[in-house]
């Protein structure tokens, strides 16, 4: 089966697993992913052109080599790379409302400042 996202041939029995390597496109400029996506340089650059990362996962950090790669990639496009870490715990008692304003402000600013901005929420 041909993967429409990365244009790689993937055995049919592995296709579902393969798709977890890709972030989910929520809107044309907004992607949702996990740690695996945050460490996939091709996914972040060539495939989705991520300019902003909103990292909500307390247990996940952006590796410095990926951060530098994204800075360089976006600089070549005349854009900057922006990273925000909120660090929410993955527990039912986590109070996400306390951070909601800054999260929404980040998304709004990314979207309004340039149509070329693409955001990955992790």
PDB file of C-alpha atoms in Angstrom:
ATOM      1  CA  UNK A   1       0.000   0.000   0.000  1.00  0.00           C
ATOM      2  CA  UNK A   2       1.310   3.464  -0.877  1.00  0.00           C
ATOM      3  CA  UNK A   3       1.309   5.919   2.032  1.00  0.00           C
ATOM      4  CA  UNK A   4      -0.128   9.189   0.759  1.00  0.00           C
ATOM      5  CA  UNK A   5       1.662  11.135   3.473  1.00  0.00           C
ATOM      6  CA  UNK A   6       5.270  10.011   2.997  1.00  0.00           C
ATOM      7  CA  UNK A   7       4.934   8.341  -0.404  1.00  0.00           C
ATOM      8  CA  UNK A   8       6.523   5.131   0.864  1.00  0.00           C
ATOM      9  CA  UNK A   9       5.364   1.650  -0.003  1.00  0.00           C
ATOM     10  CA  UNK A  10       4.202  -0.035   3.208  1.00  0.00           C
ATOM     11  CA  UNK A  11       3.087  -3.660   3.601  1.00  0.00           C
ATOM     12  CA  UNK A  12      -0.691  -3.699   4.090  1.00  0.00           C
ATOM     13  CA  UNK A  13      -0.407  -5.521   7.429  1.00  0.00           C
ATOM     14  CA  UNK A  14       1.893  -2.736   8.760  1.00  0.00           C
ATOM     15  CA  UNK A  15       0.029   0.253   7.360  1.00  0.00           C
ATOM     16  CA  UNK A  16      -1.934   1.112  10.519  1.00  0.00           C
ATOM     17  CA  UNK A  17       1.238   1.002  12.622  1.00  0.00           C
ATOM     18  CA  UNK A  18       3.093   3.015   9.996  1.00  0.00           C
ATOM     19  CA  UNK A  19       0.523   5.812  10.143  1.00  0.00           C
ATOM     20  CA  UNK A  20       1.340   6.451  13.819  1.00  0.00           C
ATOM     21  CA  UNK A  21       4.670   7.843  12.594  1.00  0.00           C
ATOM     22  CA  UNK A  22       2.704  10.732  11.095  1.00  0.00           C
ATOM     23  CA  UNK A  23       1.008  13.494  13.006  1.00  0.00           C
ATOM     24  CA  UNK A  24      -2.727  13.950  12.447  1.00  0.00           C
ATOM     25  CA  UNK A  25      -3.809  16.929  10.389  1.00  0.00           C
ATOM     26  CA  UNK A  26      -6.569  18.657  12.341  1.00  0.00           C
ATOM     27  CA  UNK A  27      -6.694  21.747  10.108  1.00  0.00           C
ATOM     28  CA  UNK A  28      -4.462  22.651   7.137  1.00  0.00           C
ATOM     29  CA  UNK A  29      -2.142  24.498   9.574  1.00  0.00           C
ATOM     30  CA  UNK A  30      -2.650  22.467  12.773  1.00  0.00           C
ATOM     31  CA  UNK A  31      -1.266  19.012  13.528  1.00  0.00           C
ATOM     32  CA  UNK A  32      -1.596  16.741  16.550  1.00  0.00           C
ATOM     33  CA  UNK A  33       1.145  14.275  17.368  1.00  0.00           C
ATOM     34  CA  UNK A  34       3.134  12.534  20.025  1.00  0.00           C
ATOM     35  CA  UNK A  35       6.762  12.047  20.990  1.00  0.00           C
ATOM     36  CA  UNK A  36       7.363   9.891  17.927  1.00  0.00           C
ATOM     37  CA  UNK A  37       6.273  12.770  15.677  1.00  0.00           C
ATOM     38  CA  UNK A  38       8.340  15.308  17.610  1.00  0.00           C
ATOM     39  CA  UNK A  39      11.463  13.266  16.846  1.00  0.00           C
ATOM     40  CA  UNK A  40      10.750  12.688  13.140  1.00  0.00           C
ATOM     41  CA  UNK A  41      12.697  15.359  11.257  1.00  0.00           C
ATOM     42  CA  UNK A  42      11.172  14.575   7.841  1.00  0.00           C
ATOM     43  CA  UNK A  43       7.662  14.748   9.306  1.00  0.00           C
ATOM     44  CA  UNK A  44       8.410  18.118  10.928  1.00  0.00           C
ATOM     45  CA  UNK A  45      10.051  19.684   7.887  1.00  0.00           C
ATOM     46  CA  UNK A  46       9.334  18.315   4.422  1.00  0.00           C
ATOM     47  CA  UNK A  47       5.912  16.788   5.111  1.00  0.00           C
ATOM     48  CA  UNK A  48       4.269  19.308   7.457  1.00  0.00           C
ATOM     49  CA  UNK A  49       6.627  22.327   7.474  1.00  0.00           C
ATOM     50  CA  UNK A  50       6.152  22.847  11.219  1.00  0.00           C
ATOM     51  CA  UNK A  51       7.140  26.349  12.333  1.00  0.00           C
ATOM     52  CA  UNK A  52       5.655  26.199  15.842  1.00  0.00           C
ATOM     53  CA  UNK A  53       5.589  23.430  18.433  1.00  0.00           C
ATOM     54  CA  UNK A  54       3.218  23.552  21.384  1.00  0.00           C
ATOM     55  CA  UNK A  55       4.459  20.819  23.710  1.00  0.00           C
ATOM     56  CA  UNK A  56       1.820  19.997  26.314  1.00  0.00           C
ATOM     57  CA  UNK A  57       3.415  16.742  27.478  1.00  0.00           C
ATOM     58  CA  UNK A  58       5.193  17.040  30.809  1.00  0.00           C
ATOM     59  CA  UNK A  59       7.263  13.922  30.122  1.00  0.00           C
ATOM     60  CA  UNK A  60       8.413  14.891  26.604  1.00  0.00           C
ATOM     61  CA  UNK A  61      11.080  17.407  25.628  1.00  0.00           C
ATOM     62  CA  UNK A  62      12.247  18.597  22.240  1.00  0.00           C
ATOM     63  CA  UNK A  63      15.741  17.309  21.525  1.00  0.00           C
ATOM     64  CA  UNK A  64      18.256  20.079  20.912  1.00  0.00           C
ATOM     65  CA  UNK A  65      19.328  18.631  17.540  1.00  0.00           C
ATOM     66  CA  UNK A  66      15.703  18.652  16.339  1.00  0.00           C
ATOM     67  CA  UNK A  67      15.220  22.206  17.642  1.00  0.00           C
ATOM     68  CA  UNK A  68      18.312  23.361  15.724  1.00  0.00           C
ATOM     69  CA  UNK A  69      17.211  21.522  12.574  1.00  0.00           C
ATOM     70  CA  UNK A  70      13.823  23.274  12.742  1.00  0.00           C
ATOM     71  CA  UNK A  71      15.486  26.667  13.296  1.00  0.00           C
ATOM     72  CA  UNK A  72      17.671  26.165  10.227  1.00  0.00           C
ATOM     73  CA  UNK A  73      14.818  24.809   8.100  1.00  0.00           C
ATOM     74  CA  UNK A  74      12.518  27.718   8.940  1.00  0.00           C
ATOM     75  CA  UNK A  75      15.322  30.282   8.483  1.00  0.00           C
ATOM     76  CA  UNK A  76      15.766  28.992   4.913  1.00  0.00           C
ATOM     77  CA  UNK A  77      12.049  29.684   4.395  1.00  0.00           C
ATOM     78  CA  UNK A  78      12.370  33.186   5.872  1.00  0.00           C
ATOM     79  CA  UNK A  79      10.512  32.189   9.031  1.00  0.00           C
ATOM     80  CA  UNK A  80      11.471  31.588  12.626  1.00  0.00           C
ATOM     81  CA  UNK A  81      10.880  28.461  14.673  1.00  0.00           C
ATOM     82  CA  UNK A  82       8.868  28.970  17.871  1.00  0.00           C
ATOM     83  CA  UNK A  83       8.639  26.461  20.723  1.00  0.00           C
ATOM     84  CA  UNK A  84       6.379  26.593  23.769  1.00  0.00           C
ATOM     85  CA  UNK A  85       6.312  24.021  26.549  1.00  0.00           C
ATOM     86  CA  UNK A  86       3.397  23.969  28.959  1.00  0.00           C
ATOM     87  CA  UNK A  87       4.105  20.559  30.525  1.00  0.00           C
ATOM     88  CA  UNK A  88       0.744  19.195  31.587  1.00  0.00           C
ATOM     89  CA  UNK A  89       0.564  15.905  33.424  1.00  0.00           C
ATOM     90  CA  UNK A  90      -1.407  13.102  31.803  1.00  0.00           C
ATOM     91  CA  UNK A  91      -3.678  12.602  34.802  1.00  0.00           C
ATOM     92  CA  UNK A  92      -7.417  13.080  35.348  1.00  0.00           C
ATOM     93  CA  UNK A  93      -6.806  15.685  38.060  1.00  0.00           C
ATOM     94  CA  UNK A  94      -4.578  17.943  35.911  1.00  0.00           C
ATOM     95  CA  UNK A  95      -6.019  21.468  35.842  1.00  0.00           C
ATOM     96  CA  UNK A  96      -5.625  22.413  32.188  1.00  0.00           C
ATOM     97  CA  UNK A  97      -7.807  25.510  32.523  1.00  0.00           C
ATOM     98  CA  UNK A  98      -5.033  27.403  34.306  1.00  0.00           C
ATOM     99  CA  UNK A  99      -2.935  27.279  31.123  1.00  0.00           C
ATOM    100  CA  UNK A 100      -5.702  27.578  28.547  1.00  0.00           C
ATOM    101  CA  UNK A 101      -5.255  31.317  27.883  1.00  0.00           C
ATOM    102  CA  UNK A 102      -1.550  30.986  27.085  1.00  0.00           C
ATOM    103  CA  UNK A 103      -2.206  27.894  24.938  1.00  0.00           C
ATOM    104  CA  UNK A 104      -4.903  29.644  22.909  1.00  0.00           C
ATOM    105  CA  UNK A 105      -2.781  32.803  22.624  1.00  0.00           C
ATOM    106  CA  UNK A 106       0.103  30.744  21.206  1.00  0.00           C
ATOM    107  CA  UNK A 107      -2.148  29.093  18.611  1.00  0.00           C
ATOM    108  CA  UNK A 108      -3.827  32.367  17.699  1.00  0.00           C
ATOM    109  CA  UNK A 109      -0.537  34.240  17.311  1.00  0.00           C
ATOM    110  CA  UNK A 110       0.952  31.476  15.162  1.00  0.00           C
ATOM    111  CA  UNK A 111      -2.057  31.401  12.870  1.00  0.00           C
ATOM    112  CA  UNK A 112      -2.584  35.155  12.599  1.00  0.00           C
ATOM    113  CA  UNK A 113       1.045  36.159  12.048  1.00  0.00           C
ATOM    114  CA  UNK A 114       1.569  34.200   8.804  1.00  0.00           C
ATOM    115  CA  UNK A 115      -0.375  31.774   6.613  1.00  0.00           C
ATOM    116  CA  UNK A 116       2.904  29.834   6.265  1.00  0.00           C
ATOM    117  CA  UNK A 117       2.930  28.950   9.971  1.00  0.00           C
ATOM    118  CA  UNK A 118       2.131  25.344  10.791  1.00  0.00           C
ATOM    119  CA  UNK A 119       1.720  24.203  14.387  1.00  0.00           C
ATOM    120  CA  UNK A 120       2.335  20.783  15.927  1.00  0.00           C
ATOM    121  CA  UNK A 121       0.605  20.211  19.247  1.00  0.00           C
ATOM    122  CA  UNK A 122       2.296  17.434  21.153  1.00  0.00           C
TER     123      UNK A 122
END
